[in-house]
mmCIF file of C-alpha atoms in Angstrom:
data_model
loop_
_atom_site.group_PDB
_atom_site.id
_atom_site.type_symbol
_atom_site.label_atom_id
_atom_site.label_comp_id
_atom_site.label_asym_id
_atom_site.label_seq_id
_atom_site.Cartn_x
_atom_site.Cartn_y
_atom_site.Cartn_z
ATOM 1 C CA UNK A 455 166.439 53.251 -94.928
ATOM 2 C CA UNK A 456 169.400 55.187 -96.243
ATOM 3 C CA UNK A 457 168.864 58.069 -98.640
ATOM 4 C CA UNK A 458 170.854 58.397 -101.852
ATOM 5 C CA UNK A 459 170.576 60.577 -104.915
ATOM 6 C CA UNK A 460 167.444 59.880 -106.925
ATOM 7 C CA UNK A 461 169.558 59.570 -110.092
ATOM 8 C CA UNK A 462 172.775 57.859 -108.995
ATOM 9 C CA UNK A 463 176.065 58.114 -110.799
ATOM 10 C CA UNK A 464 176.238 56.085 -113.969
ATOM 11 C CA UNK A 465 172.581 56.490 -114.945
ATOM 12 C CA UNK A 466 171.864 57.074 -118.609
ATOM 13 C CA UNK A 467 169.143 59.683 -118.877
ATOM 14 C CA UNK A 468 166.636 59.353 -121.672
ATOM 15 C CA UNK A 469 165.296 62.360 -123.536
ATOM 16 C CA UNK A 470 161.936 61.781 -121.864
ATOM 17 C CA UNK A 471 163.156 61.729 -118.249
ATOM 18 C CA UNK A 472 165.827 64.402 -118.654
ATOM 19 C CA UNK A 473 163.298 66.872 -119.981
ATOM 20 C CA UNK A 474 160.884 66.162 -117.157
ATOM 21 C CA UNK A 475 158.376 64.643 -119.586
ATOM 22 C CA UNK A 476 157.190 61.249 -118.401
ATOM 23 C CA UNK A 477 154.371 59.838 -120.593
ATOM 24 C CA UNK A 478 151.434 58.298 -118.758
ATOM 25 C CA UNK A 479 151.750 54.931 -120.501
ATOM 26 C CA UNK A 480 155.444 54.692 -119.714
ATOM 27 C CA UNK A 481 154.729 55.638 -116.104
ATOM 28 C CA UNK A 482 152.148 52.880 -115.761
ATOM 29 C CA UNK A 483 154.632 50.357 -117.158
ATOM 30 C CA UNK A 484 157.247 51.660 -114.735
ATOM 31 C CA UNK A 485 155.015 51.152 -111.702
ATOM 32 C CA UNK A 486 154.198 47.632 -112.902
ATOM 33 C CA UNK A 487 157.935 47.006 -113.309
ATOM 34 C CA UNK A 488 158.439 47.994 -109.672
ATOM 35 C CA UNK A 489 156.527 44.856 -108.675
ATOM 36 C CA UNK A 490 158.913 42.542 -110.598
ATOM 37 C CA UNK A 491 156.061 40.655 -112.323
ATOM 38 C CA UNK A 492 158.324 37.937 -113.771
ATOM 39 C CA UNK A 493 159.461 36.973 -110.271
ATOM 40 C CA UNK A 494 155.865 36.984 -109.040
ATOM 41 C CA UNK A 495 154.917 34.520 -111.782
ATOM 42 C CA UNK A 496 157.182 31.983 -110.090
ATOM 43 C CA UNK A 497 155.769 32.792 -106.655
ATOM 44 C CA UNK A 498 152.212 32.195 -107.852
ATOM 45 C CA UNK A 499 153.366 29.016 -109.592
ATOM 46 C CA UNK A 500 154.175 27.603 -106.164
ATOM 47 C CA UNK A 501 151.116 29.029 -104.403
ATOM 48 C CA UNK A 502 148.241 27.691 -106.518
ATOM 49 C CA UNK A 503 149.303 24.015 -106.798
ATOM 50 C CA UNK A 504 149.699 23.838 -103.026
ATOM 51 C CA UNK A 505 146.092 24.970 -102.705
ATOM 52 C CA UNK A 506 145.026 21.963 -104.820
ATOM 53 C CA UNK A 507 147.018 19.621 -102.582
ATOM 54 C CA UNK A 508 145.610 21.195 -99.428
ATOM 55 C CA UNK A 509 142.067 20.848 -100.763
ATOM 56 C CA UNK A 510 142.758 17.343 -102.115
ATOM 57 C CA UNK A 511 141.052 18.485 -105.290
ATOM 58 C CA UNK A 512 139.816 21.762 -106.739
ATOM 59 C CA UNK A 513 139.849 24.567 -104.156
ATOM 60 C CA UNK A 514 137.246 27.311 -104.122
ATOM 61 C CA UNK A 515 138.041 29.332 -107.239
ATOM 62 C CA UNK A 516 137.243 32.658 -105.617
ATOM 63 C CA UNK A 517 139.705 31.761 -102.854
ATOM 64 C CA UNK A 518 142.346 31.018 -105.491
ATOM 65 C CA UNK A 519 141.765 34.413 -107.125
ATOM 66 C CA UNK A 520 141.793 36.224 -103.784
ATOM 67 C CA UNK A 521 145.008 34.490 -102.718
ATOM 68 C CA UNK A 522 146.727 35.241 -106.037
ATOM 69 C CA UNK A 523 145.721 38.903 -105.975
ATOM 70 C CA UNK A 524 146.845 39.283 -102.376
ATOM 71 C CA UNK A 525 150.086 37.469 -103.145
ATOM 72 C CA UNK A 526 150.788 39.730 -106.107
ATOM 73 C CA UNK A 527 150.172 42.870 -104.058
ATOM 74 C CA UNK A 528 152.365 41.656 -101.200
ATOM 75 C CA UNK A 529 155.262 40.446 -103.353
ATOM 76 C CA UNK A 530 154.971 43.581 -105.472
ATOM 77 C CA UNK A 531 155.250 45.738 -102.375
ATOM 78 C CA UNK A 532 158.350 43.847 -101.261
ATOM 79 C CA UNK A 533 159.896 44.294 -104.718
ATOM 80 C CA UNK A 534 159.167 48.025 -104.694
ATOM 81 C CA UNK A 535 160.808 48.427 -101.274
ATOM 82 C CA UNK A 536 163.777 46.470 -102.630
ATOM 83 C CA UNK A 537 164.128 48.769 -105.634
ATOM 84 C CA UNK A 538 163.888 51.833 -103.413
ATOM 85 C CA UNK A 539 166.661 50.632 -101.111
ATOM 86 C CA UNK A 540 168.888 49.212 -103.845
ATOM 87 C CA UNK A 541 168.605 52.035 -106.379
ATOM 88 C CA UNK A 542 172.247 53.005 -105.815
ATOM 89 C CA UNK A 543 173.646 49.588 -106.703
ATOM 90 C CA UNK A 544 171.011 49.034 -109.409
ATOM 91 C CA UNK A 545 172.564 51.976 -111.257
ATOM 92 C CA UNK A 546 175.932 50.203 -111.280
ATOM 93 C CA UNK A 547 174.786 46.893 -112.741
ATOM 94 C CA UNK A 548 173.981 46.377 -116.404
ATOM 95 C CA UNK A 549 171.029 44.039 -115.837
ATOM 96 C CA UNK A 550 169.301 46.511 -113.478
ATOM 97 C CA UNK A 551 170.308 49.825 -115.082
ATOM 98 C CA UNK A 552 166.902 50.252 -116.745
ATOM 99 C CA UNK A 553 164.844 49.906 -113.588
ATOM 100 C CA UNK A 554 162.316 52.730 -113.021
ATOM 101 C CA UNK A 555 164.157 54.493 -110.191
ATOM 102 C CA UNK A 556 167.456 54.378 -112.025
ATOM 103 C CA UNK A 557 166.046 55.917 -115.197
ATOM 104 C CA UNK A 558 164.034 58.465 -113.228
ATOM 105 C CA UNK A 559 160.682 57.312 -114.602
ATOM 106 C CA UNK A 560 159.558 56.900 -110.964
ATOM 107 C CA UNK A 561 160.903 59.037 -108.136
ATOM 108 C CA UNK A 562 162.126 57.490 -104.854
ATOM 109 C CA UNK A 563 159.277 59.183 -102.966
ATOM 110 C CA UNK A 564 156.684 57.799 -105.376
ATOM 111 C CA UNK A 565 158.225 54.339 -105.110
ATOM 112 C CA UNK A 566 158.184 54.409 -101.313
ATOM 113 C CA UNK A 567 154.548 55.530 -101.155
ATOM 114 C CA UNK A 568 153.646 52.863 -103.695
ATOM 115 C CA UNK A 569 155.451 50.181 -101.686
ATOM 116 C CA UNK A 570 153.730 51.110 -98.409
ATOM 117 C CA UNK A 571 150.360 51.181 -100.177
ATOM 118 C CA UNK A 572 150.886 47.685 -101.584
ATOM 119 C CA UNK A 573 152.073 46.355 -98.230
ATOM 120 C CA UNK A 574 149.094 47.758 -96.346
ATOM 121 C CA UNK A 575 146.632 46.874 -99.087
ATOM 122 C CA UNK A 576 147.819 43.273 -99.398
ATOM 123 C CA UNK A 577 147.646 42.686 -95.646
ATOM 124 C CA UNK A 578 144.134 44.109 -95.442
ATOM 125 C CA UNK A 579 143.097 42.107 -98.505
ATOM 126 C CA UNK A 580 144.311 38.806 -97.042
ATOM 127 C CA UNK A 581 142.778 39.563 -93.644
ATOM 128 C CA UNK A 582 139.363 40.420 -95.056
ATOM 129 C CA UNK A 583 139.074 38.001 -97.979
ATOM 130 C CA UNK A 584 141.270 35.011 -97.104
ATOM 131 C CA UNK A 585 142.090 34.649 -93.395
ATOM 132 C CA UNK A 586 144.211 36.346 -90.706
ATOM 133 C CA UNK A 587 146.865 33.599 -90.710
ATOM 134 C CA UNK A 588 147.549 34.083 -94.405
ATOM 135 C CA UNK A 589 147.642 37.845 -93.846
ATOM 136 C CA UNK A 590 150.301 37.492 -91.149
ATOM 137 C CA UNK A 591 152.366 35.056 -93.221
ATOM 138 C CA UNK A 592 152.200 37.427 -96.174
ATOM 139 C CA UNK A 593 153.244 40.421 -94.087
ATOM 140 C CA UNK A 594 156.006 38.368 -92.478
ATOM 141 C CA UNK A 595 157.378 37.402 -95.891
ATOM 142 C CA UNK A 596 157.379 41.037 -97.004
ATOM 143 C CA UNK A 597 159.148 42.271 -93.869
ATOM 144 C CA UNK A 598 161.682 39.445 -94.032
ATOM 145 C CA UNK A 599 162.532 40.179 -97.661
ATOM 146 C CA UNK A 600 162.873 43.916 -97.122
ATOM 147 C CA UNK A 601 164.576 44.033 -93.724
ATOM 148 C CA UNK A 602 166.492 40.759 -93.418
ATOM 149 C CA UNK A 603 167.485 40.154 -97.049
ATOM 150 C CA UNK A 604 167.608 43.608 -98.670
ATOM 151 C CA UNK A 605 168.796 45.734 -95.756
ATOM 152 C CA UNK A 606 170.833 43.315 -93.618
ATOM 153 C CA UNK A 607 172.148 40.406 -95.683
ATOM 154 C CA UNK A 608 172.479 41.337 -99.338
ATOM 155 C CA UNK A 609 175.416 43.726 -98.990
ATOM 156 C CA UNK A 610 177.103 41.949 -96.087
ATOM 157 C CA UNK A 611 177.360 38.204 -96.657
ATOM 158 C CA UNK A 612 177.666 35.620 -99.409
ATOM 159 C CA UNK A 613 174.912 33.690 -97.620
ATOM 160 C CA UNK A 614 172.456 36.446 -98.546
ATOM 161 C CA UNK A 615 170.491 34.402 -101.061
ATOM 162 C CA UNK A 616 170.415 31.327 -98.785
ATOM 163 C CA UNK A 617 168.681 32.931 -95.828
ATOM 164 C CA UNK A 618 167.078 35.760 -97.754
ATOM 165 C CA UNK A 619 165.435 33.114 -99.910
ATOM 166 C CA UNK A 620 163.165 32.224 -96.989
ATOM 167 C CA UNK A 621 160.864 35.036 -98.133
ATOM 168 C CA UNK A 622 160.445 33.266 -101.475
ATOM 169 C CA UNK A 623 159.416 30.069 -99.672
ATOM 170 C CA UNK A 624 156.509 31.722 -97.865
ATOM 171 C CA UNK A 625 153.963 31.535 -100.753
ATOM 172 C CA UNK A 626 153.865 27.764 -100.152
ATOM 173 C CA UNK A 627 152.750 28.311 -96.560
ATOM 174 C CA UNK A 628 150.334 31.039 -97.646
ATOM 175 C CA UNK A 629 148.747 28.795 -100.266
ATOM 176 C CA UNK A 630 148.238 25.998 -97.745
ATOM 177 C CA UNK A 631 146.943 28.242 -94.974
ATOM 178 C CA UNK A 632 144.511 29.998 -97.308
ATOM 179 C CA UNK A 633 142.685 26.677 -97.765
ATOM 180 C CA UNK A 634 143.087 25.067 -94.333
ATOM 181 C CA UNK A 635 143.661 28.065 -92.034
ATOM 182 C CA UNK A 636 146.658 26.221 -90.619
ATOM 183 C CA UNK A 637 150.148 25.067 -91.623
ATOM 184 C CA UNK A 638 150.861 21.321 -91.911
ATOM 185 C CA UNK A 639 154.003 19.249 -92.393
ATOM 186 C CA UNK A 640 153.189 18.948 -96.091
ATOM 187 C CA UNK A 641 153.490 22.715 -96.419
ATOM 188 C CA UNK A 642 156.724 22.700 -94.418
ATOM 189 C CA UNK A 643 158.230 20.058 -96.728
ATOM 190 C CA UNK A 644 157.368 22.092 -99.831
ATOM 191 C CA UNK A 645 158.709 25.189 -98.056
ATOM 192 C CA UNK A 646 162.019 23.343 -97.636
ATOM 193 C CA UNK A 647 162.014 22.283 -101.292
ATOM 194 C CA UNK A 648 161.956 25.955 -102.306
ATOM 195 C CA UNK A 649 164.498 26.812 -99.599
ATOM 196 C CA UNK A 650 167.031 24.322 -100.982
ATOM 197 C CA UNK A 651 166.058 25.164 -104.593
ATOM 198 C CA UNK A 652 166.752 28.895 -104.311
ATOM 199 C CA UNK A 653 170.584 28.903 -104.002
ATOM 200 C CA UNK A 654 171.281 26.475 -106.899
ATOM 201 C CA UNK A 655 168.665 28.352 -108.921
ATOM 202 C CA UNK A 656 170.221 31.773 -108.337
ATOM 203 C CA UNK A 657 173.947 31.037 -108.081
ATOM 204 C CA UNK A 658 174.309 30.024 -111.759
ATOM 205 C CA UNK A 659 172.827 33.407 -112.742
ATOM 206 C CA UNK A 660 175.176 35.082 -110.266
ATOM 207 C CA UNK A 661 178.082 33.286 -111.923
ATOM 208 C CA UNK A 662 176.989 34.690 -115.279
ATOM 209 C CA UNK A 663 176.701 38.289 -114.034
ATOM 210 C CA UNK A 664 179.507 38.126 -111.468
ATOM 211 C CA UNK A 665 181.124 41.281 -112.858
ATOM 212 C CA UNK A 666 177.900 43.210 -112.208
ATOM 213 C CA UNK A 667 177.827 42.218 -108.544
ATOM 214 C CA UNK A 668 181.556 42.819 -108.173
ATOM 215 C CA UNK A 669 181.191 46.320 -109.598
ATOM 216 C CA UNK A 670 178.388 47.058 -107.125
ATOM 217 C CA UNK A 671 180.316 45.476 -104.210
ATOM 218 C CA UNK A 672 177.573 42.923 -103.547
ATOM 219 C CA UNK A 673 179.196 39.784 -102.062
ATOM 220 C CA UNK A 674 177.260 37.120 -103.947
ATOM 221 C CA UNK A 675 178.988 33.757 -103.535
ATOM 222 C CA UNK A 676 180.502 33.720 -107.085
ATOM 223 C CA UNK A 677 182.134 37.099 -106.340
ATOM 224 C CA UNK A 678 184.088 35.861 -103.327
ATOM 225 C CA UNK A 679 184.558 32.199 -104.254
ATOM 226 C CA UNK A 680 185.837 30.418 -107.342
ATOM 227 C CA UNK A 681 183.672 28.467 -109.751
ATOM 228 C CA UNK A 682 184.712 25.165 -108.179
ATOM 229 C CA UNK A 683 183.534 26.223 -104.723
ATOM 230 C CA UNK A 684 180.258 27.620 -106.069
ATOM 231 C CA UNK A 685 179.572 24.484 -108.119
ATOM 232 C CA UNK A 686 180.246 22.310 -105.069
ATOM 233 C CA UNK A 687 177.684 24.282 -103.058
ATOM 234 C CA UNK A 688 175.218 23.994 -105.930
ATOM 235 C CA UNK A 689 175.570 20.208 -105.923
ATOM 236 C CA UNK A 690 175.129 19.969 -102.142
ATOM 237 C CA UNK A 691 171.972 22.079 -102.137
ATOM 238 C CA UNK A 692 170.679 20.168 -105.163
ATOM 239 C CA UNK A 693 170.936 16.808 -103.409
ATOM 240 C CA UNK A 694 169.211 18.253 -100.333
ATOM 241 C CA UNK A 695 166.409 19.664 -102.509
ATOM 242 C CA UNK A 696 165.797 16.398 -104.349
ATOM 243 C CA UNK A 697 165.862 14.414 -101.107
ATOM 244 C CA UNK A 698 163.353 16.698 -99.393
ATOM 245 C CA UNK A 699 161.097 16.740 -102.466
ATOM 246 C CA UNK A 700 160.582 12.973 -102.118
ATOM 247 C CA UNK A 701 159.380 13.131 -98.501
ATOM 248 C CA UNK A 702 155.738 13.932 -99.309
ATOM 249 C CA UNK A 703 155.007 10.405 -100.498
ATOM 250 C CA UNK A 704 156.314 8.314 -97.545
ATOM 251 C CA UNK A 705 154.595 10.703 -95.154
ATOM 252 C CA UNK A 706 151.290 10.007 -96.918
ATOM 253 C CA UNK A 707 150.551 13.406 -98.437
ATOM 254 C CA UNK A 708 150.601 12.262 -102.083
ATOM 255 C CA UNK A 709 149.931 9.201 -104.191
ATOM 256 C CA UNK A 710 152.253 7.627 -106.779
ATOM 257 C CA UNK A 711 152.213 10.395 -109.393
ATOM 258 C CA UNK A 712 154.028 13.163 -107.539
ATOM 259 C CA UNK A 713 157.022 11.075 -106.339
ATOM 260 C CA UNK A 714 157.434 9.588 -109.824
ATOM 261 C CA UNK A 715 157.594 13.055 -111.385
ATOM 262 C CA UNK A 716 159.805 14.370 -108.556
ATOM 263 C CA UNK A 717 162.283 11.511 -109.034
ATOM 264 C CA UNK A 718 162.552 12.031 -112.806
ATOM 265 C CA UNK A 719 162.861 15.807 -112.519
ATOM 266 C CA UNK A 720 165.357 15.474 -109.679
ATOM 267 C CA UNK A 721 167.457 13.086 -111.756
ATOM 268 C CA UNK A 722 167.671 15.574 -114.603
ATOM 269 C CA UNK A 723 168.505 18.359 -112.132
ATOM 270 C CA UNK A 724 171.338 16.377 -110.533
ATOM 271 C CA UNK A 725 172.716 15.533 -113.968
ATOM 272 C CA UNK A 726 172.894 19.253 -114.811
ATOM 273 C CA UNK A 727 174.331 20.201 -111.412
ATOM 274 C CA UNK A 728 177.079 17.577 -111.585
ATOM 275 C CA UNK A 729 177.770 18.540 -115.195
ATOM 276 C CA UNK A 730 178.346 22.136 -114.100
ATOM 277 C CA UNK A 731 180.617 20.945 -111.304
ATOM 278 C CA UNK A 732 182.624 18.800 -113.713
ATOM 279 C CA UNK A 733 183.144 21.739 -116.074
ATOM 280 C CA UNK A 734 184.141 23.989 -113.158
ATOM 281 C CA UNK A 735 186.629 21.401 -111.869
ATOM 282 C CA UNK A 736 188.126 21.179 -115.358
ATOM 283 C CA UNK A 737 188.805 24.919 -115.228
ATOM 284 C CA UNK A 738 186.348 25.748 -117.985
ATOM 285 C CA UNK A 739 185.221 29.380 -117.956
ATOM 286 C CA UNK A 740 183.210 31.748 -120.103
ATOM 287 C CA UNK A 741 180.436 30.537 -122.389
ATOM 288 C CA UNK A 742 181.675 26.940 -122.274
ATOM 289 C CA UNK A 743 180.922 26.748 -118.562
ATOM 290 C CA UNK A 744 177.218 26.742 -119.541
ATOM 291 C CA UNK A 745 176.085 27.803 -116.084
ATOM 292 C CA UNK A 746 172.836 29.233 -117.470
ATOM 293 C CA UNK A 747 171.694 25.752 -118.504
ATOM 294 C CA UNK A 748 171.061 24.954 -114.853
ATOM 295 C CA UNK A 749 169.416 28.334 -114.257
ATOM 296 C CA UNK A 750 166.915 27.809 -117.068
ATOM 297 C CA UNK A 751 166.335 24.191 -116.086
ATOM 298 C CA UNK A 752 165.670 25.263 -112.496
ATOM 299 C CA UNK A 753 162.634 27.264 -113.624
ATOM 300 C CA UNK A 754 161.320 24.324 -115.643
ATOM 301 C CA UNK A 755 161.968 22.018 -112.695
ATOM 302 C CA UNK A 756 160.019 23.982 -110.117
ATOM 303 C CA UNK A 757 157.159 24.627 -112.559
ATOM 304 C CA UNK A 758 156.726 20.947 -113.449
ATOM 305 C CA UNK A 759 157.232 19.790 -109.865
ATOM 306 C CA UNK A 760 154.410 21.981 -108.605
ATOM 307 C CA UNK A 761 152.174 21.011 -111.505
ATOM 308 C CA UNK A 762 152.648 17.455 -110.220
ATOM 309 C CA UNK A 763 151.667 18.663 -106.747
ATOM 310 C CA UNK A 764 148.387 19.976 -108.185
ATOM 311 C CA UNK A 765 147.656 16.930 -110.360
ATOM 312 C CA UNK A 766 148.452 14.229 -107.795
ATOM 313 C CA UNK A 767 145.214 14.550 -105.736
ATOM 314 C CA UNK A 768 143.165 13.674 -108.826
ATOM 315 C CA UNK A 769 145.071 10.410 -109.392
ATOM 316 C CA UNK A 770 144.929 8.958 -105.883
#
């Protein structure tokens, strides 16, 4: 990992951090922020419903708690490593300028120790309280996110979020393996749903904050391609996502409820994706492009889709 100044250029110092005074409460909040809890909410939203599907009913509640705690620790460790490595570019972007390492509320050394502790602790937790397979999948997701996405892809290619998003698909496999101690085709299908969901979920946000990424020299697709090209990719990935999401039913993993919900949700998604493409083709820019409509809908989509995954076993 490369070393940079602990307070990169462009950081706005607060009176608390510049004077060396860092209140305990603020420090606790800063360490929590290192784990990116809002992102982890989405990861757990895909983990728990898969456990219901794997169990074909209510899984052991202690196992659910153990898997969620281990997942939080692992994803939090990956996020902390990410903030350590990216603290130079975080200081250049408005939406990340208040992160703990940028403000100085947490030092790079503290962040790195914290990240290693979470990584080791989460692996041990999964191994002892869930099963070794889930532990290895969790560790693999962490390493992939830190090494492949953060260190190798993010600053080098516009395909960073496509392949780097694999780490965000792993909670599906972890949820399934925690119940069955194996990985089935059902888990692989849901893995692919998240894989194809990630780019059209993130690219609209990247379109909105394109100037941030451009300033930090991060080659997100909207930085190097026009809105038309980005919208076309969004539509292609959206169709792939919806198609894959419907495979669980013909393969016999769900009853009627899940495919019905998946079809309705997918229809709304495709309507939004094609609407964005139409506005991009018309040359509309700025607020009228309404790219964030798809971003916000994408969160609703994946939440409701996985609720359907959890509910379906009770209606078969």
